[in-house]
Short mmCIF file of N, CA and C in Angstrom, two decimals:
data_model
loop_
_atom_site.label_atom_id
_atom_site.label_comp_id
_atom_site.label_asym_id
_atom_site.label_seq_id
_atom_site.Cartn_x
_atom_site.Cartn_y
_atom_site.Cartn_z
N MET H 1 3.09 -10.03 -9.45
CA MET H 1 4.30 -10.04 -8.67
C MET H 1 4.00 -9.59 -7.24
N LYS H 2 4.46 -10.35 -6.30
CA LYS H 2 4.32 -9.98 -4.90
C LYS H 2 5.60 -9.30 -4.44
N THR H 3 5.44 -8.27 -3.62
CA THR H 3 6.59 -7.61 -3.02
C THR H 3 6.48 -7.75 -1.51
N TYR H 4 7.61 -7.61 -0.84
CA TYR H 4 7.66 -7.79 0.61
C TYR H 4 8.44 -6.64 1.23
N THR H 5 7.89 -6.09 2.30
CA THR H 5 8.50 -5.00 3.04
C THR H 5 8.47 -5.38 4.51
N SER H 6 9.58 -5.17 5.21
CA SER H 6 9.58 -5.49 6.65
C SER H 6 9.83 -4.24 7.47
N LEU H 7 9.35 -4.28 8.70
CA LEU H 7 9.58 -3.21 9.65
C LEU H 7 9.46 -3.77 11.06
N ILE H 8 9.97 -3.01 12.01
CA ILE H 8 9.91 -3.38 13.42
C ILE H 8 8.95 -2.41 14.12
N VAL H 9 8.06 -2.95 14.94
CA VAL H 9 7.13 -2.11 15.70
C VAL H 9 7.90 -1.31 16.74
N ARG H 10 7.71 0.01 16.70
CA ARG H 10 8.42 0.92 17.61
C ARG H 10 7.56 1.23 18.83
N PRO H 11 8.19 1.55 19.95
CA PRO H 11 7.45 1.78 21.20
C PRO H 11 6.37 2.86 21.11
N TYR H 12 6.61 3.93 20.37
CA TYR H 12 5.64 5.01 20.31
C TYR H 12 4.41 4.67 19.46
N GLU H 13 4.40 3.50 18.82
CA GLU H 13 3.25 3.08 18.02
C GLU H 13 2.26 2.23 18.82
N ILE H 14 2.58 2.01 20.08
CA ILE H 14 1.75 1.18 20.95
C ILE H 14 0.73 2.05 21.67
N ASP H 15 -0.49 1.55 21.79
CA ASP H 15 -1.52 2.33 22.48
C ASP H 15 -1.72 1.86 23.91
N SER H 16 -2.75 2.35 24.57
CA SER H 16 -2.99 2.03 25.98
C SER H 16 -3.37 0.56 26.20
N TYR H 17 -3.68 -0.17 25.14
CA TYR H 17 -3.98 -1.59 25.25
C TYR H 17 -2.72 -2.44 25.06
N ASN H 18 -1.58 -1.76 24.93
CA ASN H 18 -0.27 -2.41 24.80
C ASN H 18 -0.11 -3.17 23.48
N HIS H 19 -0.77 -2.70 22.43
CA HIS H 19 -0.57 -3.25 21.09
C HIS H 19 -0.56 -2.10 20.08
N VAL H 20 -0.21 -2.40 18.85
CA VAL H 20 -0.18 -1.37 17.82
C VAL H 20 -1.58 -0.76 17.67
N ASN H 21 -1.63 0.56 17.70
CA ASN H 21 -2.89 1.26 17.53
C ASN H 21 -3.43 0.99 16.13
N ASN H 22 -4.75 0.83 16.01
CA ASN H 22 -5.36 0.50 14.72
C ASN H 22 -4.99 1.50 13.63
N ALA H 23 -4.90 2.77 13.96
CA ALA H 23 -4.57 3.78 12.96
C ALA H 23 -3.15 3.62 12.45
N VAL H 24 -2.25 3.10 13.27
CA VAL H 24 -0.86 2.93 12.87
C VAL H 24 -0.73 1.89 11.75
N TYR H 25 -1.61 0.88 11.75
CA TYR H 25 -1.56 -0.11 10.68
C TYR H 25 -1.71 0.55 9.31
N GLN H 26 -2.51 1.61 9.24
CA GLN H 26 -2.67 2.33 7.96
C GLN H 26 -1.32 2.90 7.51
N ASN H 27 -0.54 3.43 8.46
CA ASN H 27 0.79 3.94 8.12
C ASN H 27 1.70 2.83 7.62
N TYR H 28 1.66 1.68 8.28
CA TYR H 28 2.48 0.55 7.85
C TYR H 28 2.11 0.13 6.42
N LEU H 29 0.81 0.06 6.15
CA LEU H 29 0.35 -0.36 4.83
C LEU H 29 0.76 0.65 3.76
N GLU H 30 0.66 1.94 4.09
CA GLU H 30 1.08 2.99 3.14
C GLU H 30 2.57 2.87 2.85
N TYR H 31 3.36 2.67 3.88
CA TYR H 31 4.81 2.50 3.72
C TYR H 31 5.11 1.34 2.77
N ALA H 32 4.41 0.23 2.97
CA ALA H 32 4.63 -0.96 2.13
C ALA H 32 4.16 -0.72 0.70
N ARG H 33 3.07 0.02 0.50
CA ARG H 33 2.61 0.30 -0.87
C ARG H 33 3.62 1.17 -1.61
N MET H 34 4.17 2.16 -0.93
CA MET H 34 5.18 3.00 -1.58
C MET H 34 6.43 2.20 -1.89
N ASP H 35 6.80 1.29 -0.99
CA ASP H 35 7.94 0.42 -1.24
C ASP H 35 7.65 -0.51 -2.41
N MET H 36 6.43 -1.00 -2.51
CA MET H 36 6.04 -1.85 -3.64
C MET H 36 6.21 -1.09 -4.96
N LEU H 37 5.76 0.18 -5.00
CA LEU H 37 5.93 0.97 -6.22
C LEU H 37 7.40 1.08 -6.59
N HIS H 38 8.23 1.29 -5.60
CA HIS H 38 9.69 1.36 -5.84
C HIS H 38 10.20 0.02 -6.39
N GLN H 39 9.78 -1.08 -5.76
CA GLN H 39 10.26 -2.40 -6.17
C GLN H 39 9.83 -2.77 -7.59
N ILE H 40 8.66 -2.30 -8.03
CA ILE H 40 8.21 -2.66 -9.39
C ILE H 40 8.71 -1.68 -10.44
N GLY H 41 9.48 -0.67 -10.01
CA GLY H 41 10.09 0.25 -10.96
C GLY H 41 9.25 1.46 -11.32
N PHE H 42 8.19 1.71 -10.56
CA PHE H 42 7.35 2.88 -10.81
C PHE H 42 8.08 4.12 -10.31
N LYS H 43 8.18 5.12 -11.15
CA LYS H 43 8.93 6.36 -10.84
C LYS H 43 7.98 7.38 -10.21
N TYR H 44 7.67 7.23 -8.93
CA TYR H 44 6.67 8.09 -8.30
C TYR H 44 7.09 9.55 -8.25
N LYS H 45 8.35 9.84 -7.97
CA LYS H 45 8.80 11.24 -7.92
C LYS H 45 8.58 11.93 -9.26
N GLU H 46 8.92 11.25 -10.35
CA GLU H 46 8.73 11.82 -11.68
C GLU H 46 7.24 11.94 -12.03
N PHE H 47 6.46 10.95 -11.62
CA PHE H 47 5.01 10.93 -11.82
C PHE H 47 4.39 12.16 -11.15
N TYR H 48 4.79 12.39 -9.91
CA TYR H 48 4.31 13.54 -9.14
C TYR H 48 4.76 14.86 -9.79
N ALA H 49 6.01 14.92 -10.18
CA ALA H 49 6.55 16.13 -10.81
C ALA H 49 5.83 16.44 -12.13
N ALA H 50 5.35 15.40 -12.81
CA ALA H 50 4.63 15.59 -14.07
C ALA H 50 3.17 16.01 -13.85
N GLY H 51 2.74 16.04 -12.59
CA GLY H 51 1.39 16.52 -12.30
C GLY H 51 0.34 15.45 -12.07
N TYR H 52 0.76 14.33 -11.49
CA TYR H 52 -0.17 13.23 -11.22
C TYR H 52 -0.01 12.74 -9.79
N PHE H 53 -1.08 12.17 -9.27
CA PHE H 53 -1.08 11.56 -7.94
C PHE H 53 -1.70 10.18 -8.04
N LEU H 54 -1.38 9.33 -7.08
CA LEU H 54 -2.12 8.09 -6.87
C LEU H 54 -2.87 8.25 -5.56
N TYR H 55 -4.19 8.42 -5.65
CA TYR H 55 -5.03 8.60 -4.46
C TYR H 55 -5.57 7.26 -4.01
N VAL H 56 -5.60 7.05 -2.70
CA VAL H 56 -6.32 5.92 -2.13
C VAL H 56 -7.79 6.31 -2.13
N THR H 57 -8.63 5.45 -2.70
CA THR H 57 -10.06 5.76 -2.79
C THR H 57 -10.92 4.92 -1.86
N HIS H 58 -10.40 3.78 -1.43
CA HIS H 58 -11.18 2.91 -0.53
C HIS H 58 -10.22 1.92 0.12
N VAL H 59 -10.45 1.66 1.40
CA VAL H 59 -9.64 0.68 2.13
C VAL H 59 -10.56 -0.25 2.91
N ASP H 60 -10.38 -1.55 2.75
CA ASP H 60 -11.02 -2.56 3.59
C ASP H 60 -9.93 -3.19 4.42
N LEU H 61 -10.02 -3.05 5.74
CA LEU H 61 -9.03 -3.61 6.66
C LEU H 61 -9.67 -4.70 7.50
N TYR H 62 -8.96 -5.78 7.66
CA TYR H 62 -9.42 -6.89 8.50
C TYR H 62 -8.35 -7.14 9.55
N TYR H 63 -8.63 -6.71 10.77
CA TYR H 63 -7.69 -6.91 11.88
C TYR H 63 -7.87 -8.33 12.40
N LYS H 64 -6.76 -9.05 12.53
CA LYS H 64 -6.84 -10.45 12.93
C LYS H 64 -6.13 -10.72 14.26
N VAL H 65 -4.87 -10.31 14.36
CA VAL H 65 -4.07 -10.53 15.57
C VAL H 65 -3.26 -9.26 15.83
N SER H 66 -3.19 -8.85 17.07
CA SER H 66 -2.45 -7.64 17.42
C SER H 66 -0.96 -7.83 17.29
N ALA H 67 -0.30 -6.76 16.85
CA ALA H 67 1.17 -6.71 16.87
C ALA H 67 1.56 -5.90 18.11
N VAL H 68 2.72 -6.21 18.66
CA VAL H 68 3.20 -5.53 19.86
C VAL H 68 4.63 -5.02 19.62
N GLN H 69 5.10 -4.24 20.58
CA GLN H 69 6.44 -3.66 20.47
C GLN H 69 7.49 -4.71 20.14
N ASP H 70 8.38 -4.35 19.24
CA ASP H 70 9.51 -5.16 18.78
C ASP H 70 9.14 -6.31 17.85
N ASP H 71 7.85 -6.49 17.54
CA ASP H 71 7.50 -7.49 16.54
C ASP H 71 8.10 -7.07 15.20
N GLU H 72 8.65 -8.04 14.47
CA GLU H 72 9.05 -7.78 13.09
C GLU H 72 7.86 -8.14 12.22
N LEU H 73 7.44 -7.18 11.42
CA LEU H 73 6.29 -7.40 10.54
C LEU H 73 6.76 -7.43 9.09
N ILE H 74 6.18 -8.34 8.33
CA ILE H 74 6.47 -8.46 6.91
C ILE H 74 5.16 -8.22 6.19
N ILE H 75 5.17 -7.24 5.27
CA ILE H 75 3.95 -6.86 4.57
C ILE H 75 4.09 -7.26 3.10
N GLU H 76 3.21 -8.15 2.70
CA GLU H 76 3.16 -8.62 1.31
C GLU H 76 2.17 -7.75 0.56
N CYS H 77 2.56 -7.30 -0.62
CA CYS H 77 1.69 -6.49 -1.47
C CYS H 77 1.58 -7.15 -2.84
N GLU H 78 0.37 -7.13 -3.37
CA GLU H 78 0.17 -7.65 -4.72
C GLU H 78 -0.91 -6.83 -5.41
N MET H 79 -0.62 -6.37 -6.61
CA MET H 79 -1.59 -5.66 -7.42
C MET H 79 -2.55 -6.72 -7.94
N THR H 80 -3.81 -6.69 -7.50
CA THR H 80 -4.75 -7.73 -7.88
C THR H 80 -5.73 -7.29 -8.96
N LYS H 81 -5.81 -5.98 -9.19
CA LYS H 81 -6.71 -5.47 -10.22
C LYS H 81 -6.11 -4.16 -10.72
N THR H 82 -6.05 -4.01 -12.03
CA THR H 82 -5.61 -2.73 -12.60
C THR H 82 -6.48 -2.40 -13.80
N GLY H 83 -6.64 -1.12 -14.01
CA GLY H 83 -7.38 -0.62 -15.16
C GLY H 83 -6.62 0.56 -15.73
N TYR H 84 -7.26 1.32 -16.59
CA TYR H 84 -6.59 2.47 -17.20
C TYR H 84 -6.40 3.60 -16.20
N ILE H 85 -7.29 3.65 -15.20
CA ILE H 85 -7.30 4.76 -14.25
C ILE H 85 -7.07 4.30 -12.81
N SER H 86 -7.49 3.10 -12.49
CA SER H 86 -7.49 2.68 -11.09
C SER H 86 -7.11 1.21 -10.93
N GLY H 87 -7.00 0.80 -9.67
CA GLY H 87 -6.67 -0.59 -9.39
C GLY H 87 -6.85 -0.93 -7.92
N ARG H 88 -6.41 -2.12 -7.57
CA ARG H 88 -6.53 -2.61 -6.19
C ARG H 88 -5.24 -3.33 -5.82
N ILE H 89 -4.81 -3.10 -4.59
CA ILE H 89 -3.65 -3.78 -4.02
C ILE H 89 -4.13 -4.58 -2.83
N HIS H 90 -3.78 -5.86 -2.82
CA HIS H 90 -4.08 -6.71 -1.67
C HIS H 90 -2.82 -6.77 -0.81
N GLN H 91 -2.99 -6.55 0.48
CA GLN H 91 -1.87 -6.54 1.40
C GLN H 91 -2.13 -7.50 2.56
N ILE H 92 -1.08 -8.24 2.93
CA ILE H 92 -1.14 -9.14 4.09
C ILE H 92 0.04 -8.79 4.98
N MET H 93 -0.26 -8.46 6.23
CA MET H 93 0.77 -8.13 7.20
C MET H 93 0.90 -9.31 8.17
N ARG H 94 2.13 -9.85 8.22
CA ARG H 94 2.38 -11.02 9.07
C ARG H 94 3.49 -10.73 10.07
N LYS H 95 3.40 -11.41 11.20
CA LYS H 95 4.54 -11.43 12.12
C LYS H 95 5.59 -12.35 11.50
N LYS H 96 6.79 -12.26 12.01
CA LYS H 96 7.89 -13.07 11.46
C LYS H 96 7.57 -14.57 11.48
N ASP H 97 6.77 -15.01 12.47
CA ASP H 97 6.42 -16.43 12.56
C ASP H 97 5.30 -16.84 11.59
N GLY H 98 4.79 -15.88 10.80
CA GLY H 98 3.77 -16.17 9.80
C GLY H 98 2.35 -15.84 10.24
N THR H 99 2.14 -15.50 11.49
CA THR H 99 0.82 -15.14 11.98
C THR H 99 0.32 -13.88 11.29
N VAL H 100 -0.89 -13.96 10.71
CA VAL H 100 -1.45 -12.81 10.01
C VAL H 100 -2.04 -11.83 11.03
N CYS H 101 -1.59 -10.59 10.95
CA CYS H 101 -2.11 -9.51 11.81
C CYS H 101 -3.23 -8.75 11.13
N VAL H 102 -3.03 -8.41 9.86
CA VAL H 102 -3.98 -7.57 9.13
C VAL H 102 -3.99 -7.99 7.67
N GLU H 103 -5.17 -7.98 7.07
CA GLU H 103 -5.30 -8.09 5.62
C GLU H 103 -6.03 -6.85 5.15
N ALA H 104 -5.65 -6.35 4.00
CA ALA H 104 -6.28 -5.15 3.46
C ALA H 104 -6.40 -5.22 1.95
N ASP H 105 -7.49 -4.65 1.47
CA ASP H 105 -7.66 -4.39 0.04
C ASP H 105 -7.75 -2.88 -0.10
N VAL H 106 -6.85 -2.33 -0.91
CA VAL H 106 -6.75 -0.89 -1.06
C VAL H 106 -6.99 -0.53 -2.52
N ASP H 107 -8.04 0.25 -2.75
CA ASP H 107 -8.34 0.74 -4.10
C ASP H 107 -7.66 2.09 -4.28
N TRP H 108 -7.16 2.33 -5.48
CA TRP H 108 -6.45 3.57 -5.79
C TRP H 108 -6.88 4.07 -7.16
N ALA H 109 -6.62 5.35 -7.40
CA ALA H 109 -6.91 5.94 -8.71
C ALA H 109 -5.84 6.96 -9.05
N CYS H 110 -5.57 7.08 -10.33
CA CYS H 110 -4.68 8.13 -10.83
C CYS H 110 -5.50 9.41 -10.93
N VAL H 111 -4.91 10.50 -10.44
CA VAL H 111 -5.60 11.80 -10.41
C VAL H 111 -4.68 12.86 -10.99
N SER H 112 -5.25 13.72 -11.81
CA SER H 112 -4.50 14.86 -12.37
C SER H 112 -4.40 15.96 -11.31
N ALA H 113 -3.20 16.48 -11.10
CA ALA H 113 -3.01 17.58 -10.15
C ALA H 113 -3.69 18.86 -10.66
N LYS H 114 -3.81 19.00 -11.97
CA LYS H 114 -4.43 20.20 -12.54
C LYS H 114 -5.93 20.24 -12.30
N THR H 115 -6.59 19.11 -12.51
CA THR H 115 -8.05 19.07 -12.44
C THR H 115 -8.58 18.44 -11.15
N LEU H 116 -7.70 17.70 -10.46
CA LEU H 116 -8.10 16.90 -9.29
C LEU H 116 -9.20 15.90 -9.64
N ARG H 117 -9.17 15.44 -10.88
CA ARG H 117 -10.12 14.44 -11.38
C ARG H 117 -9.35 13.19 -11.80
N PRO H 118 -10.02 12.04 -11.74
CA PRO H 118 -9.37 10.81 -12.21
C PRO H 118 -8.95 10.94 -13.67
N CYS H 119 -7.82 10.32 -13.98
CA CYS H 119 -7.33 10.35 -15.36
C CYS H 119 -6.52 9.07 -15.62
N LYS H 120 -6.32 8.80 -16.90
CA LYS H 120 -5.53 7.65 -17.31
C LYS H 120 -4.07 7.85 -16.92
N ILE H 121 -3.43 6.77 -16.47
CA ILE H 121 -2.00 6.84 -16.17
C ILE H 121 -1.25 7.05 -17.47
N PRO H 122 -0.42 8.08 -17.56
CA PRO H 122 0.33 8.31 -18.80
C PRO H 122 1.22 7.11 -19.14
N GLU H 123 1.29 6.80 -20.41
CA GLU H 123 2.04 5.62 -20.88
C GLU H 123 3.48 5.63 -20.40
N GLU H 124 4.12 6.79 -20.32
CA GLU H 124 5.53 6.83 -19.93
C GLU H 124 5.77 6.36 -18.49
N PHE H 125 4.69 6.27 -17.70
CA PHE H 125 4.83 5.81 -16.32
C PHE H 125 4.33 4.38 -16.12
N MET H 126 3.85 3.78 -17.17
CA MET H 126 3.34 2.40 -17.05
C MET H 126 4.49 1.42 -16.85
N VAL H 127 4.31 0.54 -15.91
CA VAL H 127 5.21 -0.59 -15.70
C VAL H 127 4.35 -1.84 -15.81
N ASP H 128 4.96 -2.99 -15.99
CA ASP H 128 4.20 -4.22 -16.21
C ASP H 128 3.12 -4.46 -15.16
N GLU H 129 3.44 -4.20 -13.89
CA GLU H 129 2.48 -4.46 -12.82
C GLU H 129 1.25 -3.58 -12.88
N LEU H 130 1.30 -2.49 -13.63
CA LEU H 130 0.15 -1.61 -13.75
C LEU H 130 -0.68 -1.89 -15.00
N ARG H 131 -0.22 -2.81 -15.85
CA ARG H 131 -0.99 -3.17 -17.04
C ARG H 131 -2.28 -3.83 -16.62
N ILE H 132 -3.29 -3.73 -17.44
CA ILE H 132 -4.64 -4.15 -17.08
C ILE H 132 -4.72 -5.61 -16.67
N LYS H 133 -5.34 -5.80 -15.48
CA LYS H 133 -5.69 -7.13 -14.94
C LYS H 133 -7.10 -7.00 -14.42
N LYS H 134 -7.90 -7.98 -14.65
CA LYS H 134 -9.29 -7.94 -14.15
C LYS H 134 -9.58 -9.13 -13.30
#
């Protein structure tokens, strides 16, 4: 299942080159991933309260075209790989006209708050999109 999140580039996110600063794209992608979890029915607040985290373990970013102030960006997210402990989300950030600004592959893992070690996602938090895909 693909999810879509939109946002507007704000003036304070622009750098001295008059485009979105590279570090800001990470914030946009994080926002879209959290929105994706909400859209697929994952109960992150309850997951966190039960003593678990979803850590980002690796990010591959491919910058293609700069976004500028007032651009409307649409971020597509798709869970492309899942396992018992970890997975990967592919993200594509486009301008409203369809131009791709950034593509990213983000690896994540479930971590126990008690041990700070990777652990299996508890069954009560599993949703269809987190079921194993290889």
